[in-house]
Amino acid sequence: MARKHLKHDSYEDLHRENEAPAAVVCCWLCDRPTGKTIVWHHPVPKSRGGRDVVPMHPICQQTLTAHFTNSELQRYGMDVEGLLANPTVRKFVDWVSNKAPDFNAATAKKQR
């Protein structure tokens, strides 16, 4: 049986062959590809019995928690379209849509 690699080949080539391309994970809220930092967000807060998690950008998660209470997030559940119907969230998603995946900025708190 023939060897797949020569005896004196570098190991770097061996590792490159076995590397699989990284799967692209999209943000649950804005549907952009995530960058190096992924936040696993509970759409229904854990304090309200939520168990499911979704991938999000940190800035998207900060925006949701800044504009909605846990009770409001519980009512929306996994309904991302309901969240996007909110004019503030829609404005944010439209603004962030052309930013880099690892973009981060301060988020303004909701005036209550």
XYZ file of N, CA, C and O in Angstrom:
448
model
N 0.850 -1.161 0.000
C 0.000 0.000 0.000
C 0.904 1.235 0.000
O 1.839 1.351 0.764
N 0.599 2.185 -0.848
C 1.400 3.405 -0.985
C 1.076 4.377 0.127
O -0.062 4.441 0.618
N 2.082 5.137 0.525
C 1.871 6.155 1.546
C 1.148 7.342 0.949
O 1.398 7.730 -0.193
N 0.294 7.923 1.733
C -0.430 9.110 1.277
C 0.509 10.310 1.234
O 0.400 11.168 0.376
N 1.443 10.383 2.189
C 2.379 11.499 2.272
C 3.800 10.939 2.308
O 4.030 9.854 2.837
N 4.708 11.691 1.772
C 6.098 11.294 1.846
C 6.581 11.340 3.287
O 6.042 12.076 4.118
N 7.602 10.587 3.563
C 8.126 10.505 4.916
C 8.625 11.848 5.422
O 8.522 12.158 6.603
N 9.126 12.688 4.542
C 9.713 13.955 4.952
C 8.827 15.160 4.677
O 9.289 16.275 4.722
N 7.553 14.951 4.373
C 6.632 16.075 4.172
C 6.399 16.792 5.500
O 6.461 16.193 6.572
N 6.105 18.061 5.386
C 5.809 18.808 6.606
C 4.396 18.471 7.085
O 3.531 18.091 6.303
N 4.196 18.621 8.366
C 2.881 18.338 8.933
C 1.874 19.428 8.612
O 0.679 19.220 8.719
N 2.331 20.594 8.212
C 1.425 21.688 7.886
C 0.492 21.307 6.747
O -0.689 21.624 6.764
N 1.018 20.625 5.743
C 0.190 20.214 4.620
C -0.880 19.229 5.066
O -2.000 19.251 4.577
N -0.528 18.357 5.992
C -1.471 17.374 6.500
C -2.640 18.063 7.193
O -3.797 17.710 7.006
N -2.368 19.094 7.989
C -3.422 19.794 8.706
C -4.292 20.609 7.768
O -5.477 20.759 8.007
N -3.730 21.137 6.727
C -4.531 21.932 5.782
C -5.547 21.076 5.055
O -6.633 21.522 4.749
N -5.201 19.836 4.775
C -6.127 18.950 4.072
C -7.327 18.605 4.937
O -8.433 18.451 4.443
N -7.116 18.473 6.240
C -8.187 18.050 7.131
C -9.042 19.201 7.648
O -10.052 18.958 8.281
N -8.632 20.444 7.398
C -9.412 21.585 7.880
C -10.687 21.731 7.070
O -10.669 21.718 5.854
N -11.769 21.866 7.768
C -13.048 22.126 7.110
C -13.293 23.625 7.165
O -12.947 24.287 8.135
N -13.897 24.186 6.136
C -14.199 25.617 6.202
C -15.181 25.893 7.331
O -16.104 25.111 7.578
N -14.936 26.982 8.025
C -15.794 27.334 9.152
C -17.208 27.648 8.657
O -17.390 28.352 7.666
N -18.184 27.101 9.342
C -19.574 27.349 8.977
C -19.938 28.791 9.346
O -19.568 29.286 10.405
N -20.656 29.437 8.466
C -21.071 30.810 8.710
C -22.332 30.788 9.560
O -23.320 30.151 9.211
N -22.267 31.463 10.694
C -23.410 31.555 11.599
C -23.990 32.956 11.454
O -23.262 33.941 11.525
N -25.285 33.041 11.231
C -25.934 34.346 11.064
C -26.628 34.772 12.355
O -27.137 33.939 13.106
N -26.646 36.067 12.571
C -27.292 36.644 13.741
C -28.809 36.442 13.638
O -29.405 36.600 12.580
N -29.410 36.120 14.760
C -30.845 35.867 14.810
C -31.649 37.137 14.538
O -32.688 37.079 13.892
N -31.162 38.278 14.984
C -31.912 39.523 14.849
C -31.686 40.200 13.503
O -32.630 40.491 12.782
N -30.430 40.446 13.154
C -30.148 41.235 11.944
C -29.820 40.380 10.727
O -29.717 40.903 9.622
N -29.617 39.093 10.902
C -29.357 38.142 9.817
C -28.040 38.413 9.083
O -27.868 38.012 7.945
N -27.095 39.116 9.754
C -25.753 39.293 9.196
C -24.873 38.165 9.698
O -25.125 37.616 10.766
N -23.807 37.822 8.978
C -22.883 36.814 9.506
C -22.220 37.318 10.781
O -21.882 38.498 10.880
N -22.055 36.436 11.743
C -21.398 36.819 12.989
C -19.895 36.834 12.793
O -19.369 36.202 11.887
N -19.211 37.554 13.639
C -17.762 37.653 13.566
C -17.107 36.701 14.549
O -17.577 35.589 14.784
N -16.026 37.161 15.165
C -15.289 36.337 16.119
C -16.061 36.151 17.416
O -15.969 35.113 18.051
N -16.833 37.146 17.805
C -17.575 37.084 19.062
C -19.039 36.771 18.784
O -19.708 37.506 18.064
N -19.502 35.684 19.359
C -20.904 35.297 19.224
C -21.501 35.239 20.620
O -20.944 34.628 21.525
N -22.638 35.890 20.798
C -23.371 35.836 22.063
C -24.522 34.861 21.868
O -25.274 34.964 20.906
N -24.638 33.916 22.769
C -25.757 32.978 22.715
C -26.860 33.536 23.615
O -26.788 33.477 24.822
N -27.875 34.091 22.970
C -28.941 34.837 23.633
C -30.171 33.954 23.840
O -30.531 33.169 22.968
N -30.815 34.116 24.984
C -32.082 33.438 25.264
C -33.214 34.364 24.821
O -33.463 35.370 25.493
N -33.925 34.073 23.714
C -35.042 34.929 23.295
C -36.098 35.048 24.392
O -36.630 36.123 24.630
N -36.416 33.946 25.029
C -37.249 33.975 26.233
C -36.258 33.903 27.393
O -35.509 32.937 27.507
N -36.205 34.935 28.233
C -35.209 34.960 29.302
C -35.267 33.732 30.200
O -36.338 33.154 30.420
N -34.101 33.333 30.701
C -34.033 32.175 31.581
C -34.904 32.361 32.811
O -35.493 31.401 33.308
N -35.030 33.605 33.285
C -35.852 33.861 34.460
C -37.335 33.639 34.178
O -38.137 33.515 35.097
N -37.686 33.583 32.899
C -39.079 33.345 32.494
C -39.274 31.940 31.917
O -40.262 31.667 31.248
N -38.299 31.064 32.136
C -38.436 29.671 31.696
C -37.860 29.386 30.326
O -38.080 28.306 29.782
N -37.131 30.302 29.741
C -36.564 30.087 28.416
C -35.376 29.150 28.444
O -34.546 29.206 29.342
N -35.318 28.260 27.473
C -34.216 27.314 27.371
C -33.489 27.435 26.040
O -32.308 27.118 25.955
N -34.186 27.853 24.999
C -33.575 27.943 23.673
C -32.586 29.100 23.624
O -32.799 30.135 24.256
N -31.514 28.920 22.851
C -30.543 29.983 22.633
C -30.367 30.189 21.139
O -30.524 29.263 20.341
N -30.064 31.429 20.773
C -29.838 31.784 19.375
C -28.546 32.600 19.279
O -28.201 33.323 20.209
N -27.822 32.496 18.156
C -26.594 33.277 18.007
C -26.911 34.726 17.659
O -27.804 35.002 16.860
N -26.169 35.636 18.286
C -26.370 37.060 18.020
C -25.052 37.798 18.119
O -24.111 37.330 18.765
N -24.995 38.974 17.493
C -23.884 39.896 17.704
C -24.054 40.511 19.087
O -25.176 40.699 19.547
N -22.953 40.869 19.746
C -23.093 41.517 21.055
C -23.906 42.806 20.993
O -24.716 43.083 21.872
N -23.733 43.594 19.921
C -24.457 44.862 19.811
C -25.963 44.627 19.624
O -26.785 45.390 20.130
N -26.330 43.573 18.915
C -27.750 43.255 18.724
C -28.382 42.809 20.039
O -29.497 43.213 20.371
N -27.650 41.998 20.796
C -28.154 41.540 22.081
C -28.289 42.706 23.060
O -29.276 42.805 23.789
N -27.326 43.624 23.056
C -27.395 44.794 23.925
C -28.590 45.668 23.581
O -29.239 46.227 24.467
N -28.878 45.789 22.305
C -30.023 46.600 21.874
C -31.331 45.993 22.375
O -32.207 46.707 22.858
N -31.468 44.676 22.255
C -32.700 44.031 22.733
C -32.881 44.207 24.232
O -33.964 44.559 24.691
N -31.823 43.969 24.989
C -31.966 44.078 26.435
C -32.124 45.521 26.888
O -32.680 45.764 27.958
N -31.677 46.479 26.080
C -31.838 47.888 26.438
C -33.259 48.378 26.172
O -33.735 49.293 26.837
N -33.947 47.784 25.208
C -35.259 48.305 24.805
C -36.444 47.458 25.254
O -37.586 47.875 25.103
N -36.188 46.258 25.772
C -37.292 45.398 26.183
C -37.045 44.863 27.582
O -35.923 44.546 27.944
N -38.108 44.728 28.337
C -38.017 44.083 29.647
C -38.090 42.574 29.438
O -38.434 42.099 28.350
N -37.815 41.811 30.486
C -37.919 40.362 30.387
C -39.346 39.920 30.073
O -39.559 38.967 29.341
N -40.327 40.627 30.624
C -41.731 40.285 30.348
C -42.070 40.498 28.874
O -42.771 39.684 28.262
N -41.576 41.600 28.309
C -41.826 41.860 26.888
C -41.144 40.816 26.014
O -41.735 40.330 25.042
N -39.909 40.469 26.357
C -39.206 39.452 25.583
C -39.900 38.102 25.687
O -39.936 37.336 24.721
N -40.485 37.807 26.837
C -41.223 36.556 26.993
C -42.439 36.536 26.071
O -42.743 35.521 25.459
N -43.124 37.664 25.942
C -44.296 37.734 25.075
C -43.931 37.531 23.604
O -44.663 36.882 22.874
N -42.785 38.077 23.196
C -42.356 37.903 21.801
C -41.845 36.493 21.547
O -42.044 35.950 20.457
N -41.180 35.906 22.499
C -40.650 34.549 22.333
C -39.662 34.475 21.185
O -38.745 35.282 21.080
N -39.838 33.511 20.313
C -38.948 33.300 19.178
C -39.380 34.097 17.947
O -38.822 33.917 16.872
N -40.370 34.981 18.091
C -40.903 35.748 16.966
C -40.021 36.956 16.663
O -40.225 38.046 17.196
N -39.040 36.772 15.792
C -38.130 37.865 15.450
C -38.863 38.933 14.631
O -38.539 40.121 14.729
N -39.853 38.553 13.880
C -40.614 39.530 13.080
C -41.386 40.487 13.987
O -41.534 41.661 13.673
N -41.870 39.989 15.109
C -42.542 40.854 16.076
C -41.594 41.878 16.663
O -41.960 43.037 16.873
N -40.363 41.458 16.945
C -39.359 42.394 17.459
C -38.995 43.432 16.400
O -38.812 44.608 16.705
N -38.889 42.989 15.145
C -38.532 43.911 14.065
C -39.665 44.879 13.731
O -39.443 45.886 13.069
N -40.876 44.593 14.182
C -41.993 45.511 13.970
C -41.863 46.752 14.852
O -42.452 47.792 14.553
N -41.075 46.657 15.918
C -40.818 47.806 16.774
C -39.974 48.813 15.985
O -38.933 48.462 15.446
N -40.407 50.083 15.895
C -39.673 51.055 15.071
C -38.229 51.294 15.517
O -37.350 51.484 14.680
N -37.971 51.239 16.811
C -36.610 51.452 17.300
C -35.690 50.318 16.871
O -34.566 50.542 16.431
N -36.166 49.087 16.987
C -35.362 47.928 16.604
C -35.170 47.905 15.096
O -34.074 47.636 14.598
N -36.219 48.235 14.347
C -36.115 48.265 12.884
C -35.091 49.303 12.451
O -34.262 49.055 11.567
N -35.115 50.464 13.072
C -34.153 51.520 12.752
C -32.731 51.053 13.052
O -31.812 51.282 12.259
N -32.543 50.365 14.189
C -31.229 49.846 14.545
C -30.752 48.818 13.521
O -29.609 48.866 13.057
N -31.602 47.868 13.151
C -31.213 46.809 12.208
C -30.876 47.408 10.842
O -29.910 46.994 10.204
N -31.636 48.402 10.411
C -31.321 49.067 9.142
C -29.969 49.780 9.222
O -29.201 49.775 8.262
N -29.675 50.386 10.369
C -28.413 51.103 10.549
C -27.223 50.147 10.588
O -26.194 50.387 9.981
N -27.370 49.018 11.291
C -26.249 48.104 11.489
C -26.043 47.161 10.303
O -25.017 46.492 10.213
N -26.961 47.145 9.365
C -26.909 46.173 8.264
C -25.664 46.300 7.397
O -25.221 45.319 6.816
N -25.077 47.502 7.305
C -23.896 47.662 6.448
C -22.604 47.754 7.258
O -21.577 48.148 6.724
N -22.642 47.375 8.519
C -21.453 47.406 9.377
C -20.727 46.056 9.309
O -21.294 45.046 8.918
N -19.472 46.068 9.732
C -18.667 44.847 9.771
C -19.224 43.883 10.827
O -19.848 44.317 11.792
N -18.986 42.565 10.676
C -19.521 41.610 11.645
C -19.061 41.840 13.079
O -19.816 41.601 14.012
N -17.843 42.328 13.270
C -17.346 42.556 14.624
C -17.534 43.994 15.097
O -16.942 44.400 16.095
N -18.370 44.754 14.421
C -18.631 46.138 14.801
C -19.299 46.184 16.160
O -20.174 45.382 16.478
N -18.863 47.143 16.985
C -19.473 47.318 18.294
C -19.503 48.806 18.620
O -18.593 49.546 18.251
N -20.553 49.263 19.259
C -20.713 50.653 19.652
C -21.591 50.690 20.897
O -22.265 49.718 21.235
N -21.588 51.827 21.557
C -22.444 51.995 22.727
C -23.910 52.028 22.295
O -24.232 52.572 21.247
N -24.760 51.433 23.091
C -26.189 51.443 22.780
C -26.897 52.349 23.772
O -26.575 52.375 24.960
N -27.869 53.097 23.272
C -28.617 54.025 24.108
C -29.730 53.270 24.834
O -30.385 52.397 24.271
N -29.936 53.601 26.088
C -31.010 53.003 26.869
C -32.342 53.583 26.457
O -32.452 54.737 26.046
N -33.384 52.792 26.595
C -34.743 53.228 26.310
C -35.169 54.245 27.365
O -34.924 54.060 28.557
N -35.805 55.320 26.930
C -36.350 56.304 27.864
C -37.659 55.770 28.420
O -38.635 55.621 27.708
N -37.689 55.452 29.679
C -38.906 54.852 30.279
C -39.687 55.897 31.031
O -39.321 56.733 31.658
